[in-house]
XYZ file of C-alpha atoms in Angstrom:
501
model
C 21.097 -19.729 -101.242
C 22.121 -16.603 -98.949
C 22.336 -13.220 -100.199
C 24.420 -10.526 -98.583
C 22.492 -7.316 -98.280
C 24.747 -3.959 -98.110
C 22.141 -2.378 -95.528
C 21.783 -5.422 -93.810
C 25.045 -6.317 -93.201
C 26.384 -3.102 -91.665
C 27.539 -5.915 -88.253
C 26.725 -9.282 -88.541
C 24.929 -10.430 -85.466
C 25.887 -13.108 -83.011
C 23.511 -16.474 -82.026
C 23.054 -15.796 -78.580
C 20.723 -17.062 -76.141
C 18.464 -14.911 -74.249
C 16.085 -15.091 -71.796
C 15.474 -15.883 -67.951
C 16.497 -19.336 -66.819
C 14.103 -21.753 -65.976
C 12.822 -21.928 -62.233
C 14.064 -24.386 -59.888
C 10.869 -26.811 -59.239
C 12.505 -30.330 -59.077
C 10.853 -32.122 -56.223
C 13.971 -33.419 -55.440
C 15.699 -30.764 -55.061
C 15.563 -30.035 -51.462
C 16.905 -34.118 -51.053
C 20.069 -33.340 -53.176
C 21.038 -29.675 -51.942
C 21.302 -31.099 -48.343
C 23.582 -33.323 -49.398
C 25.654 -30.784 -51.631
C 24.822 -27.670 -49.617
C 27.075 -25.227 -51.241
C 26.038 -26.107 -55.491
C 22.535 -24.293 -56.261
C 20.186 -26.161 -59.256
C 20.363 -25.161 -62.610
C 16.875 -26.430 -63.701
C 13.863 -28.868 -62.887
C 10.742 -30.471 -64.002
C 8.393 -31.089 -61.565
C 5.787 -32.608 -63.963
C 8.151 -35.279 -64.945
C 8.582 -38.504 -62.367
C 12.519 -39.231 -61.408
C 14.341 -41.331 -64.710
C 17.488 -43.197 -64.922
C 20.396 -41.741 -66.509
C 23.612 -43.708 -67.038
C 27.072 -42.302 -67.378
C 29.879 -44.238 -68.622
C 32.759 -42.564 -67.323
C 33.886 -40.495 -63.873
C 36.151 -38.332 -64.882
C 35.620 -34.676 -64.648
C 33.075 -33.739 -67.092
C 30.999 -37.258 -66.138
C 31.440 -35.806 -62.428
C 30.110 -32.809 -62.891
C 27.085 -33.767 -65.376
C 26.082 -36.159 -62.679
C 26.309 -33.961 -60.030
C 23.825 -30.832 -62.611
C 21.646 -33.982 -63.358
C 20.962 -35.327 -59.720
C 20.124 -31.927 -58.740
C 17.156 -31.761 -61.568
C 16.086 -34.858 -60.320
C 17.539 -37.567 -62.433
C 18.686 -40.775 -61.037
C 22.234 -41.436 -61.573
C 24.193 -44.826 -62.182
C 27.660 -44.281 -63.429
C 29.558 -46.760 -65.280
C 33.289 -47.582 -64.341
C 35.626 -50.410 -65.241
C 36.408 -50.404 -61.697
C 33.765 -49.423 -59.716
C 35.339 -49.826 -56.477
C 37.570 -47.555 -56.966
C 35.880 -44.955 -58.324
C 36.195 -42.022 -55.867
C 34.943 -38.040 -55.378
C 31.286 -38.964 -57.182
C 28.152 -37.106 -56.256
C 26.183 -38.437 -53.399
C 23.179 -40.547 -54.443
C 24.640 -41.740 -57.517
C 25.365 -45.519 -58.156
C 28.358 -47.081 -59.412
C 28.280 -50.048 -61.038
C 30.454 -51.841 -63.609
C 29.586 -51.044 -67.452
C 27.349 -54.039 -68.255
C 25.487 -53.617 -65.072
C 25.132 -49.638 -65.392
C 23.726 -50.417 -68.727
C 21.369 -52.241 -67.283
C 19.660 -49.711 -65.579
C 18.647 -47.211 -68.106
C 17.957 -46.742 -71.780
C 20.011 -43.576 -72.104
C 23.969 -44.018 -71.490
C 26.283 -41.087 -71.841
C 29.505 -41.572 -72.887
C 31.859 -39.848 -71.121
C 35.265 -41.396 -72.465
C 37.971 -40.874 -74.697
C 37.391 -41.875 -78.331
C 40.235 -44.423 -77.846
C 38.833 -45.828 -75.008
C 35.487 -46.630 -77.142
C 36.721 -50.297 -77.908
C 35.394 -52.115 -74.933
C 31.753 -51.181 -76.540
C 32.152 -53.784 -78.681
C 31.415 -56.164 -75.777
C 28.461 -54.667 -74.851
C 26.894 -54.714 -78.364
C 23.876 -56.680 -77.119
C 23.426 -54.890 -74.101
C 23.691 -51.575 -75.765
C 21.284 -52.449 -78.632
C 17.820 -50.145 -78.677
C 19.663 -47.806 -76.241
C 20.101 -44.199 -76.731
C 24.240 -43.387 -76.277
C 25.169 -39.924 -75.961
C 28.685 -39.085 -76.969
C 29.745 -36.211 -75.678
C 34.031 -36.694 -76.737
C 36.136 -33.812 -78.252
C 39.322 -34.438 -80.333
C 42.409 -32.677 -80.011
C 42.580 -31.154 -83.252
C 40.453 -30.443 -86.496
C 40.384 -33.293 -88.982
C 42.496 -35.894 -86.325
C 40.256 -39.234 -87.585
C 38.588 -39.463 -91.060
C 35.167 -39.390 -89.177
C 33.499 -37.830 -86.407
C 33.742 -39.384 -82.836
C 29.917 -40.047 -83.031
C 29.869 -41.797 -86.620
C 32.384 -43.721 -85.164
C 30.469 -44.968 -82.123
C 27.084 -45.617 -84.136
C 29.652 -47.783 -86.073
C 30.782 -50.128 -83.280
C 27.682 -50.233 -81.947
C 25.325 -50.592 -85.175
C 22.161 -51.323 -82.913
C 22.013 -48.044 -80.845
C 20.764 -44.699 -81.329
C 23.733 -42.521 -81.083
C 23.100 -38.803 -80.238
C 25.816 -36.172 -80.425
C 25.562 -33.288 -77.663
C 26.964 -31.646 -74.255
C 30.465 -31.636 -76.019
C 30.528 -27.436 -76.460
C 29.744 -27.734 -72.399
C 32.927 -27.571 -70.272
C 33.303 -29.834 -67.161
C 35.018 -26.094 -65.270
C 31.532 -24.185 -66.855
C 29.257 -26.898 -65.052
C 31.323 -26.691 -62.261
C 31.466 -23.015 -61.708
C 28.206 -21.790 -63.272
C 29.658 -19.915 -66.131
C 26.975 -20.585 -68.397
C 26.247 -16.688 -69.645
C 28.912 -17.756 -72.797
C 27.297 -21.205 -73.401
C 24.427 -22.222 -72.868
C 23.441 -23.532 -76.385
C 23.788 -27.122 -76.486
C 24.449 -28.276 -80.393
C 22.473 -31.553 -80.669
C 22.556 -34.161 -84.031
C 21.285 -37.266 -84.334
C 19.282 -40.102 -87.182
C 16.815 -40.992 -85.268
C 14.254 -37.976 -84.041
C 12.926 -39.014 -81.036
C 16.023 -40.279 -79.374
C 16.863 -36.556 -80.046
C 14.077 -35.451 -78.869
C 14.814 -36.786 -75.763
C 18.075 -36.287 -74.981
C 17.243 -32.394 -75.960
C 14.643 -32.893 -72.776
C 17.761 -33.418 -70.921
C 19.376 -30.413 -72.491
C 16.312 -28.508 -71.135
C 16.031 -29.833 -67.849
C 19.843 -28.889 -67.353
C 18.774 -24.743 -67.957
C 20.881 -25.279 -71.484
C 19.284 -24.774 -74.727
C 19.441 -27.317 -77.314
C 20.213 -26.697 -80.883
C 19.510 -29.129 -83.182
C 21.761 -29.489 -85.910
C 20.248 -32.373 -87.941
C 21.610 -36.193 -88.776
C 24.531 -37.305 -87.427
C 26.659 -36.237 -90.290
C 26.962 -32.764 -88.264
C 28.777 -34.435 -85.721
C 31.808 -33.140 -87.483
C 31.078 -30.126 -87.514
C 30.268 -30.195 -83.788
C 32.704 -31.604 -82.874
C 35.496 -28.991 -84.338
C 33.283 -25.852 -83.149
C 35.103 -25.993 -79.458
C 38.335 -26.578 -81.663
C 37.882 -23.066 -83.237
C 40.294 -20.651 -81.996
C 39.023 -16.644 -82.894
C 38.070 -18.102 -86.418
C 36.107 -14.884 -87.410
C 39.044 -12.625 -85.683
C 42.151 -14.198 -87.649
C 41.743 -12.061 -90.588
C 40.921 -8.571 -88.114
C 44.083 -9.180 -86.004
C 46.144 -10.177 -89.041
C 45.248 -6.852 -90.894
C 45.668 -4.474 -87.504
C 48.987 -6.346 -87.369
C 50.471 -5.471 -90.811
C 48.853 -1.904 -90.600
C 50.475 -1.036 -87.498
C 53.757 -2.707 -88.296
C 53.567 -1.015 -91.556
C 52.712 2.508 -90.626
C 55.276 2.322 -87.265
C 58.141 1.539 -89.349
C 56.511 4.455 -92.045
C 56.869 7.001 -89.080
C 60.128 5.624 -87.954
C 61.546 6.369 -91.198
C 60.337 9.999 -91.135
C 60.660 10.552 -87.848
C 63.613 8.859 -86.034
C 65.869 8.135 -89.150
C 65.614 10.967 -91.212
C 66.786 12.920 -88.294
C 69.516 11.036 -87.268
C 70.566 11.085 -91.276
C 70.973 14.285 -91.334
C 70.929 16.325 -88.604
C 72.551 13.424 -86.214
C 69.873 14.253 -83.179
C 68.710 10.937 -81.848
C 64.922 10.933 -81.693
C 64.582 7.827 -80.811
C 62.770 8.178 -77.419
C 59.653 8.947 -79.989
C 59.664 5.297 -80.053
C 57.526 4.721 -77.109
C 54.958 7.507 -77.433
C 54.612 9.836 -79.627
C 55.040 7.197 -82.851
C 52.175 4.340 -81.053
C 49.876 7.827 -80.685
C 50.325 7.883 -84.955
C 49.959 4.734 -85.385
C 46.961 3.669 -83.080
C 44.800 6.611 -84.602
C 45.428 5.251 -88.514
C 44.967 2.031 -87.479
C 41.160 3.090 -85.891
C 40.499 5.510 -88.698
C 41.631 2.780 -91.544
C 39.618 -0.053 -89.366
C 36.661 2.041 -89.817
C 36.700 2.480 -93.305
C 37.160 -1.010 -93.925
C 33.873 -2.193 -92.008
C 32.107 -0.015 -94.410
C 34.563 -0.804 -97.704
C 32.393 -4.183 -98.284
C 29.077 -2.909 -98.141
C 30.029 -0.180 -100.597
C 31.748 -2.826 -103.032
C 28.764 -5.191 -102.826
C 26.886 -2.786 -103.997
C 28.716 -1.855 -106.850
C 28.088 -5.455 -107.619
C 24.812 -5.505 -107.505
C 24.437 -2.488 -109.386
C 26.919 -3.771 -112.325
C 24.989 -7.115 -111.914
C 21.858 -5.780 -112.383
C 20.590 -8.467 -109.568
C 20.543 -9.256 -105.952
C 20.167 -12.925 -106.635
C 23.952 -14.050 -107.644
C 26.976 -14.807 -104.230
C 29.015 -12.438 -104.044
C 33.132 -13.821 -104.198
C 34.317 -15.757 -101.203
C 36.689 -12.806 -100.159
C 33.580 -10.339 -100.087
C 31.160 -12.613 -98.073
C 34.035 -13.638 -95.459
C 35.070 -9.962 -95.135
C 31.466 -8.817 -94.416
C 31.409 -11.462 -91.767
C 34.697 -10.028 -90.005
C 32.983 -6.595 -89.742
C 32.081 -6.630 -86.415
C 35.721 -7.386 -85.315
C 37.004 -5.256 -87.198
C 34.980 -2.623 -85.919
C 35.155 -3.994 -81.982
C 39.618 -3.455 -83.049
C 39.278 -0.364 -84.176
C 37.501 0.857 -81.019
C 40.511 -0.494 -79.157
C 42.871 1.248 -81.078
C 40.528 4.398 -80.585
C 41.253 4.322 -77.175
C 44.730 3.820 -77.077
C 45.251 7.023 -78.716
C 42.611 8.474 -76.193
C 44.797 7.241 -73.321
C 48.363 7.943 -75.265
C 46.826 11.822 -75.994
C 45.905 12.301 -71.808
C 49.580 11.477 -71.315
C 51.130 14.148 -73.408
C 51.513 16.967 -71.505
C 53.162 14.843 -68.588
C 55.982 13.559 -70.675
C 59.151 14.985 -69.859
C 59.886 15.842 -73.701
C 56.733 18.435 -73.683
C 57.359 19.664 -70.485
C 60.918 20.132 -71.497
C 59.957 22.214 -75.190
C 57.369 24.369 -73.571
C 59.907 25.582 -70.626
C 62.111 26.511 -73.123
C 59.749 28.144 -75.074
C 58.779 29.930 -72.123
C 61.711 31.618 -71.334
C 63.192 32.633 -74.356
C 59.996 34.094 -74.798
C 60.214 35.966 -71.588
C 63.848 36.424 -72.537
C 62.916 38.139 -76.069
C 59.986 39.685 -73.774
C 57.987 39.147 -77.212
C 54.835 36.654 -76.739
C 53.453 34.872 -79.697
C 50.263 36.648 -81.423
C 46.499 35.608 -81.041
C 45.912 33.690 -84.252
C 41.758 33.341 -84.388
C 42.236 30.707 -87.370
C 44.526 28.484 -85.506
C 42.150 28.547 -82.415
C 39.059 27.418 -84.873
C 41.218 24.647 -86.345
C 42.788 23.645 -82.935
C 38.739 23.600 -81.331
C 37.090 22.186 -84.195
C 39.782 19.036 -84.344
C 39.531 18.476 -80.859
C 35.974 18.839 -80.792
C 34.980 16.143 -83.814
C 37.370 14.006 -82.323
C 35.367 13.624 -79.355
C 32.113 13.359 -80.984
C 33.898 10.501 -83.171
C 34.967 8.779 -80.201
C 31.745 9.183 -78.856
C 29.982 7.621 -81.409
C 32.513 5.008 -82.113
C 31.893 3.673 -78.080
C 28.349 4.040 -79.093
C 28.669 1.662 -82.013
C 30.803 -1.054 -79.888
C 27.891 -0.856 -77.554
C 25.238 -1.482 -79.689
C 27.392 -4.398 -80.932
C 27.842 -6.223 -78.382
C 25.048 -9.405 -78.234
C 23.276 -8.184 -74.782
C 21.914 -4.463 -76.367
C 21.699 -5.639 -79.661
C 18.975 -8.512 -78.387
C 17.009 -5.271 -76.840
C 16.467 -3.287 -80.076
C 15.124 -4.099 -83.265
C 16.461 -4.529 -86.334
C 15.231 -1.006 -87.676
C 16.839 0.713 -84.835
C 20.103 -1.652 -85.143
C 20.575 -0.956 -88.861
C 19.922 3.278 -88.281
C 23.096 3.234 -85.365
C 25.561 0.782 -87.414
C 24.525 1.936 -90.505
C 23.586 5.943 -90.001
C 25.067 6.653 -87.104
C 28.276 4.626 -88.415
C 29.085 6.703 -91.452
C 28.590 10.157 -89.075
C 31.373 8.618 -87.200
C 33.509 7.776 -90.166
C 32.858 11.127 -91.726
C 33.745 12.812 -88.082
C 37.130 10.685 -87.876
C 37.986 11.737 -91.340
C 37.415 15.713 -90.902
C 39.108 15.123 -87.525
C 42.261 14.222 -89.218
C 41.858 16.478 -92.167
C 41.575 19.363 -89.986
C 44.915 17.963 -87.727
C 46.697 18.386 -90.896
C 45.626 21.777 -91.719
C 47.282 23.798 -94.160
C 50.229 21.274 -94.143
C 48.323 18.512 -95.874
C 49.957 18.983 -98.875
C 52.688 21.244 -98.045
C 56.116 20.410 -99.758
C 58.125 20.911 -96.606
C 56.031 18.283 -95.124
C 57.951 15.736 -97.847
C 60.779 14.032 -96.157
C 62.668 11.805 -98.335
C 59.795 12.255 -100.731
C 57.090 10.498 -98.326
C 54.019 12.287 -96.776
C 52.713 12.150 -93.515
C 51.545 9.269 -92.175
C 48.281 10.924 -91.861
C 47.890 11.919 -95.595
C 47.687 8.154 -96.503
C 45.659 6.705 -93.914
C 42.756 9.162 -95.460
C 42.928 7.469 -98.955
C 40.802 4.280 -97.646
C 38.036 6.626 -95.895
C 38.046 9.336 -98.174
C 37.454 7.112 -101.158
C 34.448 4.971 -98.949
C 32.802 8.381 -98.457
C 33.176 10.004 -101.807
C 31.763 6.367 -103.328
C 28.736 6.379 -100.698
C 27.872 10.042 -101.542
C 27.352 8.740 -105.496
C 25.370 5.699 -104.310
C 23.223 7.636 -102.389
C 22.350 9.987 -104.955
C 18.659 9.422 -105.777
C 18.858 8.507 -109.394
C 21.776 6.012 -108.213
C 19.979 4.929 -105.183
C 16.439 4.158 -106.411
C 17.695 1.565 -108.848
C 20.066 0.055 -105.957
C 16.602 -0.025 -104.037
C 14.872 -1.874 -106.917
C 17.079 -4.280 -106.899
C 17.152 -5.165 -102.952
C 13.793 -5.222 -103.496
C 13.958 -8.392 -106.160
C 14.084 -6.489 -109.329
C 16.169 -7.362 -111.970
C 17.722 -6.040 -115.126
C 18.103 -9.401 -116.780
C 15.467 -11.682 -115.365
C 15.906 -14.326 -117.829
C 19.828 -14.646 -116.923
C 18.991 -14.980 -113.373
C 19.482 -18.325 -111.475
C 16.037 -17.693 -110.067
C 14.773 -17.453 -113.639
C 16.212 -20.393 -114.402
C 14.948 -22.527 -111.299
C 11.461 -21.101 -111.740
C 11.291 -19.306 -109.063
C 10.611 -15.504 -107.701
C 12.050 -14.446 -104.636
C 10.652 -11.205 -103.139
């Protein structure tokens, strides 16, 4: 059972692979790149002598396979209901029909269509002992009652079906875009067919992941299906924030006026209302990364234990965190890029010319206020060192410097260096609102600025992490991260006999 740790959770991390690719030592490699001149190796084995790999199929993705395969030294037979025909293969490879390519090697990967799977049937003796990799996608989640690979394994009862190469895209082989996926998910019954077609994997420069017994060809099969599964929840949140506070400021700001004073503001539309919006939305983003930690451990503190899920709704929200976060930094800059543009916009050109001259009119100038100047350079300045920080924290984020530090230093600039930059955002507005914050004659139609509610969500995180952290608050919260526990004998560990440290 997995346990979400506050501290330890402050971004989840990505599985990424790491790590120099293999070196090119094929001994056949110098045979195949004359022939294909302008297509550099991925991988080779020079330790291993040259073995037979069949492909059923020539379509795109069997094409290019071939093509990755020949150049690590592999011989190639493809398999083709009309072999004759088949055009546009790699040089060196054979094509044969599908009885006779099956012939030639125990390892066959299918490279069909799932519908196209019925001809199998007639090869059922041929195929029997043989290692078939299916390497099929569907076309949506959940379209047969069983994975393409259970499927296969039950036409052809006799082989040893292997799931793999389907998270690999025909264009990726093609083009060498690898850097995004390179892991290879691998399932299969029986271990050393596996084993070997994770050899393969190896050969290839991939990395193969094994995911178990065939039963996780589901799964494996839907993971290219995904479509920004962890970002559905970020995006749909930004969305109802930003509709909700733009139509907020619309009221205030483009209605109200046009109520009762009948100027049309509406021009605001474009501008100045996105540069109100954008900042909430980061500011409000931010909070919410760190709202889950805070609430788990409220839980754990009201549990008394570490060793109890927390609901659905927490653990998926702790898992969005990182999007969140990565939205809020785009939101950030927006409203860096929508502040550089104010003082070319006609509107502010236009107020301060006319401001100008009736001041040079009245030939009275405005008076030196030293307050104003310590509230105008203290908000600009901790909005810089917030936006700092907040680039700092998508950095460290991201999979390729997160892989360079360790987890101590990870935790201290999500965690540490993550609440400086909430608590900067949050004075940076607080100080933007000034002595209006709670001004009456900032009430229109009974509604505050914008700004005064987007501080409830951060405010609240802050004032609820300055209790936790209070030593006689934060040394039990410790003990129990640590394993302690108020009620052992309720525990599920208790009760399984065991003791987790």
């Amino acid at each position: 059972m997995e346990f979400w740790d506050q501290e330890q959770q402050a971004y989840p991390l990505q599985n990424v692979c790491s790590g120099p690719r293999p070196q090119h030592t094929c001994p056949f490699h110098k045979t195949v790149m004359e022939k294909t001149t302008d297509v550099l190796p991925l991988a080779m084995n020079s330790s291993e002598k040259q073995e037979t790999v069949c492909i059923f199929g020539t379509g795109d993705f069997g094409q290019s396979l071939g093509l990755e395969m020949l150049q690590c030294g592999y011989s190639i037979v493809f398999g083709s209901r009309n072999p004759r025909m088949s055009g546009l293969l790699p040089n060196g490879a054979e094509v044969l029909s599908y009885s006779e390519a099956a012939q030639k090697s125990d390892i066959i990967i299918i490279a069909i269509h799932r519908e196209h799977y019925d001809f199998l049937t007639e090869l059922t003796e041929v195929l029997n002992g043989k290692i078939l990799v299916d390497v099929s996608n569907n076309l949506k989640i959940k379209q047969y009652p069983e994975s393409n690979a259970e499927y296969l394994a039950q036409l052809v009862p006799g082989a040893h079906v292997v799931k793999a190469f389907n998270t690999i895209s025909a264009w990726a082989l093609q083009s060498r875009a690898l850097d995004a996926s390179r892991q290879v998910f691998v399932c299969g019954n029986d271990s050393k067919a596996k084993q070997r077609v994770m050899d393969i994997v190896r050969s290839l420069g991939l990395t193969p992941l094994d995911k178990g017994s065939l039963m996780a060809a589901n799964e494996i099969e839907n993971y290219p299906l995904q479509l920004f599964t962890m970002w559905k929840f970020p995006f749909y949140l930004s969305a109802v924030l930003c509709v909700f506070f733009f139509f907020y400021c619309v009221i205030r700001e483009v209605i109200y006026p046009y109520v009762y004073e009948k100027k049309d503001r509406t021009f605001r539309l474009a501008i100045s209302i996105p540069n109100r919006v954008f900042p909430i939305a980061a500011l409000t983003l931010l909070a919410l990364v760190y709202l889950p930690g805070v609430i788990a451990a409220i839980l754990q503190l009201y549990r008394g234990t570490k060793y109890r899920r927390f609901p659905d709704w927490l653990d998926h929200w702790m898992l969005c965190r990182k999007q969140l976060g990565l939205i809020a930094l785009g939101f950030a800059f927006l409203h860096v890029l929508y502040t550089l543009v104010i003082p070319i916009r006609y509107y502010v050109r236009w107020t301060w010319t006319n401001r100008t001259i009736a001041q040079a009119i009245a030939k009275k100038g405005s008076p030196f206020s030293t307050s104003t100047a310590w509230l105008s350079d203290s908000y600009v300045a901790m909005g810089m060192l917030g936006f700092f920080l907040f680039v700092l924290l998508g950095i460290t984020s991201l999979p390729s410097v997160s892989n360079m530090v360790n987890w101590r230093e990870f935790r201290f600039v999500q965690s540490k260096l993550g609440y400086l930059t909430l608590i900067l955002c949050t004075a940076h507005t607080l100080v933007y609102g000034g002595k209006r914050f709670l001004s009456p004659s900032s009430l229109i139609w009974y509604l505050p600025s914008a700004y005064v509610i987007a501080l409830i969500i951060p405010c609240t995180v802050l004032v609820i992490k300055f209790i936790l952290i209070l030593p006689c608050i934060d040394k039990t919260l410790t003990r129990i991260r640590e394993g302690w526990e108020r009620n052992p004998k309720f525990s599920e560990s208790a009760l399984n006999g065991k003791t987790d440290i």
